[in-house]
Amino acid sequence: PLKHKLTLRIPAKDKTEIMLAKFAQEDSLVACGTSDGYVRIYNLLKNTKIAKQHQHQGPVVHGHTPVNALRWRPASEKLESVGATVLAANTNGHLFQFLAKTGKQLWHGVESDNQIFALDYSSDGRHFATGGRDNVIRIYDEETKKTAHNLKG
């Protein structure tokens, strides 16, 4: 648990705004999505940024799209070997999964012609769901990253 006041700031030179912030289950890590398309991950116990990862590997082709949804994958025995991961989404329909301790991108997916506004994990971490402009809730299998169900109406 945090025992002292802590302030983490994104430098003004980055010219971005924080869109959302989420704690990891163990409360020692926090991730934030920003308007410039980055996911930043902080270690609160060490008062340090441990990762800053852009949605895109390599050059940004379509400009900076804000990260407007993110969730930590719940811990489970099956997934423990990978470590803490963050799933993030933007309004261009892109989904990204990052390894928290390094910021390495583990997966990238796209929901074509959709803007993703929300996402969440099942309590056991075996599935995640997305929702967006097309009014379809997509349930994904965490292991395969394939859509398991589409819920409409």
Short mmCIF file of N, CA and C in Angstrom, two decimals:
data_model
loop_
_atom_site.label_atom_id
_atom_site.label_comp_id
_atom_site.label_asym_id
_atom_site.label_seq_id
_atom_site.Cartn_x
_atom_site.Cartn_y
_atom_site.Cartn_z
N PRO A 1 0.82 -1.20 0.00
CA PRO A 1 0.00 0.00 0.00
C PRO A 1 0.86 1.26 0.00
N LEU A 2 0.33 2.29 -0.57
CA LEU A 2 1.04 3.57 -0.61
C LEU A 2 0.98 4.22 0.77
N LYS A 3 2.13 4.68 1.24
CA LYS A 3 2.20 5.25 2.58
C LYS A 3 2.48 6.74 2.56
N HIS A 4 2.64 7.32 1.39
CA HIS A 4 2.94 8.74 1.32
C HIS A 4 2.28 9.35 0.09
N LYS A 5 2.17 10.66 0.10
CA LYS A 5 1.60 11.36 -1.04
C LYS A 5 2.55 11.23 -2.23
N LEU A 6 1.98 11.01 -3.38
CA LEU A 6 2.77 10.78 -4.57
C LEU A 6 2.18 11.58 -5.72
N THR A 7 3.01 12.30 -6.43
CA THR A 7 2.55 13.04 -7.60
C THR A 7 3.42 12.67 -8.79
N LEU A 8 2.80 12.14 -9.81
CA LEU A 8 3.50 11.81 -11.05
C LEU A 8 2.95 12.74 -12.12
N ARG A 9 3.83 13.41 -12.83
CA ARG A 9 3.40 14.36 -13.85
C ARG A 9 4.00 13.99 -15.20
N ILE A 10 3.18 14.19 -16.22
CA ILE A 10 3.69 14.07 -17.58
C ILE A 10 4.30 15.42 -17.92
N PRO A 11 5.52 15.43 -18.42
CA PRO A 11 6.18 16.71 -18.72
C PRO A 11 5.37 17.56 -19.69
N ALA A 12 5.36 18.87 -19.47
CA ALA A 12 4.61 19.81 -20.33
C ALA A 12 5.06 19.72 -21.78
N LYS A 13 6.33 19.39 -22.00
CA LYS A 13 6.86 19.29 -23.37
C LYS A 13 6.17 18.19 -24.18
N ASP A 14 5.55 17.23 -23.50
CA ASP A 14 4.84 16.15 -24.20
C ASP A 14 3.54 16.62 -24.84
N LYS A 15 3.01 17.77 -24.41
CA LYS A 15 1.79 18.37 -24.98
C LYS A 15 0.67 17.34 -25.14
N THR A 16 0.26 16.77 -24.05
CA THR A 16 -0.79 15.76 -24.06
C THR A 16 -1.66 15.90 -22.83
N GLU A 17 -2.80 15.24 -22.86
CA GLU A 17 -3.70 15.21 -21.73
C GLU A 17 -3.95 13.76 -21.35
N ILE A 18 -4.15 13.52 -20.07
CA ILE A 18 -4.50 12.19 -19.60
C ILE A 18 -5.99 11.97 -19.84
N MET A 19 -6.32 10.91 -20.55
CA MET A 19 -7.70 10.59 -20.86
C MET A 19 -8.33 9.68 -19.79
N LEU A 20 -7.53 8.78 -19.21
CA LEU A 20 -8.00 7.88 -18.17
C LEU A 20 -6.81 7.26 -17.45
N ALA A 21 -7.06 6.76 -16.25
CA ALA A 21 -6.02 6.09 -15.46
C ALA A 21 -6.65 4.92 -14.73
N LYS A 22 -5.90 3.81 -14.63
CA LYS A 22 -6.40 2.60 -13.97
C LYS A 22 -5.31 1.95 -13.14
N PHE A 23 -5.67 1.52 -11.94
CA PHE A 23 -4.76 0.76 -11.08
C PHE A 23 -4.72 -0.70 -11.50
N ALA A 24 -3.55 -1.33 -11.35
CA ALA A 24 -3.44 -2.78 -11.46
C ALA A 24 -4.00 -3.39 -10.19
N GLN A 25 -4.29 -4.70 -10.20
CA GLN A 25 -4.89 -5.36 -9.05
C GLN A 25 -4.08 -5.19 -7.78
N GLU A 26 -2.76 -5.27 -7.88
CA GLU A 26 -1.94 -5.19 -6.67
C GLU A 26 -1.67 -3.76 -6.23
N ASP A 27 -2.22 -2.78 -6.93
CA ASP A 27 -2.15 -1.36 -6.57
C ASP A 27 -0.76 -0.74 -6.59
N SER A 28 0.25 -1.45 -7.06
CA SER A 28 1.59 -0.85 -7.13
C SER A 28 1.86 -0.26 -8.51
N LEU A 29 1.02 -0.58 -9.48
CA LEU A 29 1.16 -0.06 -10.84
C LEU A 29 -0.10 0.70 -11.22
N VAL A 30 0.10 1.76 -12.00
CA VAL A 30 -1.03 2.49 -12.57
C VAL A 30 -0.69 2.77 -14.03
N ALA A 31 -1.69 2.65 -14.89
CA ALA A 31 -1.51 2.94 -16.32
C ALA A 31 -2.43 4.09 -16.68
N CYS A 32 -1.98 4.91 -17.61
CA CYS A 32 -2.84 5.97 -18.11
C CYS A 32 -2.77 6.00 -19.63
N GLY A 33 -3.89 6.33 -20.22
CA GLY A 33 -3.97 6.54 -21.66
C GLY A 33 -4.03 8.03 -21.91
N THR A 34 -3.31 8.48 -22.93
CA THR A 34 -3.21 9.92 -23.17
C THR A 34 -3.69 10.30 -24.57
N SER A 35 -3.92 11.59 -24.74
CA SER A 35 -4.47 12.10 -26.00
C SER A 35 -3.50 11.99 -27.16
N ASP A 36 -2.21 11.79 -26.88
CA ASP A 36 -1.24 11.65 -27.97
C ASP A 36 -1.04 10.20 -28.40
N GLY A 37 -1.87 9.29 -27.88
CA GLY A 37 -1.83 7.90 -28.32
C GLY A 37 -0.90 7.00 -27.54
N TYR A 38 -0.41 7.43 -26.39
CA TYR A 38 0.50 6.62 -25.59
C TYR A 38 -0.21 6.00 -24.40
N VAL A 39 0.29 4.83 -24.00
CA VAL A 39 -0.04 4.23 -22.72
C VAL A 39 1.21 4.38 -21.87
N ARG A 40 1.07 5.02 -20.73
CA ARG A 40 2.19 5.20 -19.81
C ARG A 40 1.91 4.37 -18.57
N ILE A 41 2.92 3.64 -18.11
CA ILE A 41 2.77 2.76 -16.95
C ILE A 41 3.75 3.21 -15.87
N TYR A 42 3.25 3.37 -14.66
CA TYR A 42 4.06 3.87 -13.55
C TYR A 42 4.10 2.86 -12.41
N ASN A 43 5.28 2.76 -11.77
CA ASN A 43 5.44 1.98 -10.55
C ASN A 43 5.30 2.95 -9.39
N LEU A 44 4.25 2.82 -8.63
CA LEU A 44 3.96 3.78 -7.57
C LEU A 44 4.87 3.60 -6.36
N LEU A 45 5.33 2.40 -6.12
CA LEU A 45 6.20 2.16 -4.97
C LEU A 45 7.59 2.76 -5.18
N LYS A 46 8.03 2.79 -6.43
CA LYS A 46 9.35 3.34 -6.75
C LYS A 46 9.27 4.76 -7.30
N ASN A 47 8.03 5.27 -7.47
CA ASN A 47 7.83 6.62 -7.99
C ASN A 47 8.51 6.82 -9.35
N THR A 48 8.36 5.82 -10.24
CA THR A 48 9.02 5.88 -11.55
C THR A 48 8.07 5.46 -12.67
N LYS A 49 8.35 5.98 -13.86
CA LYS A 49 7.66 5.52 -15.07
C LYS A 49 8.43 4.29 -15.54
N ILE A 50 7.74 3.17 -15.75
CA ILE A 50 8.44 1.97 -16.20
C ILE A 50 8.21 1.69 -17.67
N ALA A 51 7.23 2.34 -18.27
CA ALA A 51 7.00 2.12 -19.70
C ALA A 51 6.22 3.28 -20.29
N LYS A 52 6.53 3.60 -21.53
CA LYS A 52 5.77 4.57 -22.32
C LYS A 52 5.72 3.96 -23.70
N GLN A 53 4.54 3.52 -24.10
CA GLN A 53 4.44 2.80 -25.36
C GLN A 53 3.35 3.42 -26.21
N HIS A 54 3.68 3.66 -27.46
CA HIS A 54 2.69 4.19 -28.40
C HIS A 54 1.86 3.04 -28.94
N GLN A 55 0.68 3.37 -29.38
CA GLN A 55 -0.21 2.36 -29.94
C GLN A 55 0.41 1.68 -31.15
N HIS A 56 1.21 2.41 -31.89
CA HIS A 56 1.76 1.89 -33.14
C HIS A 56 3.25 1.61 -32.97
N GLN A 57 3.70 0.46 -33.45
CA GLN A 57 5.13 0.19 -33.49
C GLN A 57 5.65 0.86 -34.76
N GLY A 58 6.70 1.62 -34.64
CA GLY A 58 7.23 2.32 -35.80
C GLY A 58 6.55 3.65 -36.00
N PRO A 59 6.66 4.23 -37.21
CA PRO A 59 6.11 5.56 -37.44
C PRO A 59 4.58 5.58 -37.34
N VAL A 60 4.05 6.69 -36.86
CA VAL A 60 2.61 6.85 -36.75
C VAL A 60 2.08 7.29 -38.11
N VAL A 61 1.21 6.49 -38.68
CA VAL A 61 0.73 6.75 -40.03
C VAL A 61 -0.48 7.67 -40.04
N HIS A 62 -1.42 7.46 -39.14
CA HIS A 62 -2.68 8.20 -39.18
C HIS A 62 -2.78 9.25 -38.09
N GLY A 63 -1.68 9.76 -37.64
CA GLY A 63 -1.71 10.77 -36.58
C GLY A 63 -1.89 10.15 -35.21
N HIS A 64 -2.06 10.98 -34.25
CA HIS A 64 -2.19 10.52 -32.87
C HIS A 64 -3.66 10.39 -32.51
N THR A 65 -4.08 9.19 -32.17
CA THR A 65 -5.45 8.94 -31.76
C THR A 65 -5.46 8.68 -30.27
N PRO A 66 -6.28 9.39 -29.51
CA PRO A 66 -6.29 9.22 -28.06
C PRO A 66 -6.59 7.79 -27.62
N VAL A 67 -5.95 7.37 -26.56
CA VAL A 67 -6.27 6.11 -25.90
C VAL A 67 -7.44 6.43 -24.97
N ASN A 68 -8.60 5.85 -25.26
CA ASN A 68 -9.79 6.21 -24.50
C ASN A 68 -10.37 5.06 -23.69
N ALA A 69 -9.73 3.88 -23.73
CA ALA A 69 -10.16 2.75 -22.91
C ALA A 69 -8.95 1.91 -22.58
N LEU A 70 -8.84 1.46 -21.33
CA LEU A 70 -7.79 0.52 -20.97
C LEU A 70 -8.19 -0.25 -19.73
N ARG A 71 -7.67 -1.48 -19.64
CA ARG A 71 -7.92 -2.36 -18.50
C ARG A 71 -6.69 -3.22 -18.26
N TRP A 72 -6.46 -3.53 -16.99
CA TRP A 72 -5.44 -4.49 -16.61
C TRP A 72 -6.05 -5.89 -16.70
N ARG A 73 -5.30 -6.84 -17.20
CA ARG A 73 -5.79 -8.22 -17.23
C ARG A 73 -5.74 -8.77 -15.81
N PRO A 74 -6.83 -9.38 -15.33
CA PRO A 74 -6.81 -9.95 -13.98
C PRO A 74 -5.75 -11.06 -13.87
N ALA A 75 -5.17 -11.17 -12.71
CA ALA A 75 -4.17 -12.21 -12.46
C ALA A 75 -4.85 -13.57 -12.41
N SER A 76 -4.16 -14.58 -12.93
CA SER A 76 -4.63 -15.96 -12.84
C SER A 76 -3.42 -16.88 -12.93
N GLU A 77 -3.57 -18.09 -12.43
CA GLU A 77 -2.45 -19.05 -12.47
C GLU A 77 -1.99 -19.30 -13.90
N LYS A 78 -2.94 -19.48 -14.80
CA LYS A 78 -2.61 -19.80 -16.18
C LYS A 78 -1.83 -18.67 -16.86
N LEU A 79 -2.17 -17.43 -16.53
CA LEU A 79 -1.57 -16.28 -17.20
C LEU A 79 -0.41 -15.67 -16.41
N GLU A 80 -0.11 -16.23 -15.22
CA GLU A 80 0.88 -15.65 -14.33
C GLU A 80 2.28 -15.56 -14.94
N SER A 81 2.66 -16.51 -15.78
CA SER A 81 4.02 -16.53 -16.34
C SER A 81 4.30 -15.32 -17.23
N VAL A 82 3.27 -14.73 -17.82
CA VAL A 82 3.46 -13.58 -18.70
C VAL A 82 3.68 -12.31 -17.88
N GLY A 83 3.01 -12.20 -16.75
CA GLY A 83 3.10 -11.01 -15.92
C GLY A 83 1.95 -10.06 -16.20
N ALA A 84 1.96 -8.93 -15.51
CA ALA A 84 0.89 -7.95 -15.63
C ALA A 84 0.84 -7.39 -17.06
N THR A 85 -0.35 -7.36 -17.62
CA THR A 85 -0.54 -6.80 -18.96
C THR A 85 -1.69 -5.81 -18.96
N VAL A 86 -1.61 -4.88 -19.89
CA VAL A 86 -2.61 -3.84 -20.06
C VAL A 86 -3.20 -3.96 -21.46
N LEU A 87 -4.51 -3.89 -21.55
CA LEU A 87 -5.21 -3.86 -22.83
C LEU A 87 -5.73 -2.44 -23.03
N ALA A 88 -5.46 -1.86 -24.19
CA ALA A 88 -5.87 -0.48 -24.47
C ALA A 88 -6.57 -0.42 -25.82
N ALA A 89 -7.41 0.61 -25.97
CA ALA A 89 -8.14 0.80 -27.23
C ALA A 89 -8.24 2.27 -27.55
N ASN A 90 -8.47 2.55 -28.85
CA ASN A 90 -8.67 3.94 -29.28
C ASN A 90 -9.91 4.05 -30.15
N THR A 91 -10.24 5.27 -30.54
CA THR A 91 -11.45 5.49 -31.32
C THR A 91 -11.28 5.19 -32.80
N ASN A 92 -10.13 4.69 -33.21
CA ASN A 92 -9.94 4.21 -34.58
C ASN A 92 -10.17 2.70 -34.67
N GLY A 93 -10.64 2.08 -33.59
CA GLY A 93 -10.94 0.65 -33.60
C GLY A 93 -9.74 -0.24 -33.34
N HIS A 94 -8.62 0.33 -32.90
CA HIS A 94 -7.42 -0.46 -32.64
C HIS A 94 -7.37 -0.90 -31.18
N LEU A 95 -6.94 -2.15 -30.97
CA LEU A 95 -6.72 -2.73 -29.65
C LEU A 95 -5.25 -3.07 -29.52
N PHE A 96 -4.68 -2.83 -28.34
CA PHE A 96 -3.27 -3.09 -28.10
C PHE A 96 -3.11 -3.72 -26.73
N GLN A 97 -2.25 -4.72 -26.64
CA GLN A 97 -1.93 -5.32 -25.35
C GLN A 97 -0.44 -5.17 -25.10
N PHE A 98 -0.09 -4.67 -23.90
CA PHE A 98 1.29 -4.39 -23.53
C PHE A 98 1.69 -5.16 -22.29
N LEU A 99 2.94 -5.59 -22.23
CA LEU A 99 3.52 -6.17 -21.04
C LEU A 99 3.94 -5.01 -20.13
N ALA A 100 3.44 -4.98 -18.91
CA ALA A 100 3.62 -3.82 -18.04
C ALA A 100 5.09 -3.57 -17.68
N LYS A 101 5.84 -4.60 -17.37
CA LYS A 101 7.19 -4.36 -16.85
C LYS A 101 8.16 -3.83 -17.91
N THR A 102 7.85 -4.03 -19.19
CA THR A 102 8.75 -3.56 -20.24
C THR A 102 8.09 -2.61 -21.24
N GLY A 103 6.76 -2.63 -21.31
CA GLY A 103 6.06 -1.84 -22.31
C GLY A 103 6.01 -2.52 -23.66
N LYS A 104 6.53 -3.74 -23.76
CA LYS A 104 6.53 -4.46 -25.04
C LYS A 104 5.10 -4.76 -25.49
N GLN A 105 4.84 -4.46 -26.77
CA GLN A 105 3.52 -4.76 -27.32
C GLN A 105 3.42 -6.25 -27.58
N LEU A 106 2.40 -6.89 -26.99
CA LEU A 106 2.19 -8.33 -27.14
C LEU A 106 1.22 -8.66 -28.26
N TRP A 107 0.30 -7.74 -28.54
CA TRP A 107 -0.74 -8.01 -29.53
C TRP A 107 -1.34 -6.71 -30.02
N HIS A 108 -1.78 -6.73 -31.28
CA HIS A 108 -2.48 -5.60 -31.88
C HIS A 108 -3.61 -6.16 -32.72
N GLY A 109 -4.81 -5.65 -32.53
CA GLY A 109 -5.96 -6.06 -33.32
C GLY A 109 -6.75 -4.84 -33.76
N VAL A 110 -7.62 -5.03 -34.74
CA VAL A 110 -8.42 -3.92 -35.27
C VAL A 110 -9.87 -4.36 -35.44
N GLU A 111 -10.78 -3.54 -34.98
CA GLU A 111 -12.19 -3.70 -35.29
C GLU A 111 -12.49 -2.69 -36.40
N SER A 112 -12.44 -3.15 -37.62
CA SER A 112 -12.61 -2.28 -38.78
C SER A 112 -13.95 -1.54 -38.71
N ASP A 113 -13.92 -0.30 -39.11
CA ASP A 113 -15.13 0.53 -39.16
C ASP A 113 -15.84 0.65 -37.82
N ASN A 114 -15.08 0.61 -36.73
CA ASN A 114 -15.67 0.78 -35.40
C ASN A 114 -14.81 1.75 -34.59
N GLN A 115 -15.45 2.46 -33.72
CA GLN A 115 -14.75 3.27 -32.72
C GLN A 115 -14.98 2.58 -31.38
N ILE A 116 -13.91 2.17 -30.71
CA ILE A 116 -14.04 1.47 -29.44
C ILE A 116 -14.11 2.50 -28.32
N PHE A 117 -15.18 2.42 -27.54
CA PHE A 117 -15.37 3.34 -26.42
C PHE A 117 -15.18 2.68 -25.07
N ALA A 118 -15.31 1.35 -25.01
CA ALA A 118 -15.25 0.65 -23.72
C ALA A 118 -14.66 -0.73 -23.90
N LEU A 119 -14.00 -1.20 -22.84
CA LEU A 119 -13.53 -2.58 -22.81
C LEU A 119 -13.39 -3.03 -21.38
N ASP A 120 -13.43 -4.35 -21.19
CA ASP A 120 -13.26 -4.92 -19.86
C ASP A 120 -12.88 -6.38 -19.98
N TYR A 121 -12.30 -6.91 -18.89
CA TYR A 121 -11.94 -8.33 -18.80
C TYR A 121 -12.97 -9.06 -17.96
N SER A 122 -13.15 -10.35 -18.23
CA SER A 122 -13.91 -11.20 -17.33
C SER A 122 -13.10 -11.36 -16.05
N SER A 123 -13.75 -11.76 -14.97
CA SER A 123 -13.06 -11.82 -13.67
C SER A 123 -11.92 -12.83 -13.66
N ASP A 124 -12.00 -13.87 -14.49
CA ASP A 124 -10.91 -14.86 -14.54
C ASP A 124 -9.85 -14.53 -15.59
N GLY A 125 -10.04 -13.44 -16.34
CA GLY A 125 -9.06 -13.01 -17.33
C GLY A 125 -9.03 -13.83 -18.61
N ARG A 126 -9.96 -14.76 -18.77
CA ARG A 126 -9.93 -15.61 -19.97
C ARG A 126 -10.64 -14.99 -21.17
N HIS A 127 -11.39 -13.91 -20.94
CA HIS A 127 -12.09 -13.22 -22.02
C HIS A 127 -12.02 -11.72 -21.78
N PHE A 128 -12.12 -10.97 -22.87
CA PHE A 128 -12.32 -9.54 -22.74
C PHE A 128 -13.40 -9.10 -23.71
N ALA A 129 -14.04 -7.99 -23.39
CA ALA A 129 -15.16 -7.49 -24.19
C ALA A 129 -14.87 -6.07 -24.63
N THR A 130 -15.37 -5.73 -25.82
CA THR A 130 -15.26 -4.36 -26.32
C THR A 130 -16.65 -3.87 -26.72
N GLY A 131 -16.83 -2.57 -26.67
CA GLY A 131 -18.07 -1.96 -27.14
C GLY A 131 -17.75 -0.63 -27.79
N GLY A 132 -18.54 -0.28 -28.80
CA GLY A 132 -18.24 0.97 -29.49
C GLY A 132 -19.39 1.49 -30.30
N ARG A 133 -19.02 2.30 -31.27
CA ARG A 133 -19.99 3.03 -32.09
C ARG A 133 -20.96 2.12 -32.84
N ASP A 134 -20.53 0.92 -33.21
CA ASP A 134 -21.41 0.04 -33.98
C ASP A 134 -22.43 -0.71 -33.11
N ASN A 135 -22.44 -0.45 -31.80
CA ASN A 135 -23.41 -1.05 -30.87
C ASN A 135 -23.34 -2.57 -30.83
N VAL A 136 -22.16 -3.13 -31.02
CA VAL A 136 -21.93 -4.56 -30.90
C VAL A 136 -20.96 -4.78 -29.75
N ILE A 137 -21.30 -5.68 -28.84
CA ILE A 137 -20.35 -6.09 -27.81
C ILE A 137 -19.64 -7.33 -28.34
N ARG A 138 -18.33 -7.23 -28.46
CA ARG A 138 -17.54 -8.37 -28.94
C ARG A 138 -16.84 -9.00 -27.73
N ILE A 139 -17.01 -10.30 -27.60
CA ILE A 139 -16.33 -11.06 -26.56
C ILE A 139 -15.18 -11.81 -27.21
N TYR A 140 -13.97 -11.54 -26.75
CA TYR A 140 -12.76 -12.16 -27.30
C TYR A 140 -12.24 -13.24 -26.35
N ASP A 141 -11.65 -14.27 -26.92
CA ASP A 141 -10.91 -15.26 -26.15
C ASP A 141 -9.52 -14.67 -25.89
N GLU A 142 -9.11 -14.57 -24.64
CA GLU A 142 -7.81 -13.94 -24.30
C GLU A 142 -6.63 -14.70 -24.90
N GLU A 143 -6.70 -16.01 -24.91
CA GLU A 143 -5.57 -16.80 -25.40
C GLU A 143 -5.37 -16.67 -26.90
N THR A 144 -6.45 -16.78 -27.67
CA THR A 144 -6.34 -16.75 -29.13
C THR A 144 -6.51 -15.36 -29.71
N LYS A 145 -7.10 -14.46 -28.95
CA LYS A 145 -7.44 -13.09 -29.38
C LYS A 145 -8.46 -13.09 -30.52
N LYS A 146 -9.20 -14.17 -30.65
CA LYS A 146 -10.26 -14.27 -31.66
C LYS A 146 -11.61 -13.95 -31.02
N THR A 147 -12.52 -13.39 -31.82
CA THR A 147 -13.86 -13.09 -31.34
C THR A 147 -14.61 -14.39 -31.07
N ALA A 148 -15.10 -14.56 -29.83
CA ALA A 148 -15.85 -15.74 -29.46
C ALA A 148 -17.36 -15.53 -29.63
N HIS A 149 -17.82 -14.29 -29.40
CA HIS A 149 -19.25 -13.96 -29.50
C HIS A 149 -19.41 -12.52 -29.92
N ASN A 150 -20.47 -12.24 -30.68
CA ASN A 150 -20.90 -10.88 -30.99
C ASN A 150 -22.31 -10.71 -30.44
N LEU A 151 -22.51 -9.74 -29.58
CA LEU A 151 -23.82 -9.50 -28.99
C LEU A 151 -24.39 -8.20 -29.56
N LYS A 152 -25.55 -8.32 -30.21
CA LYS A 152 -26.17 -7.16 -30.86
C LYS A 152 -27.55 -6.92 -30.27
N GLY A 153 -27.94 -5.63 -30.27
CA GLY A 153 -29.30 -5.25 -29.90
C GLY A 153 -29.56 -5.42 -28.46
#
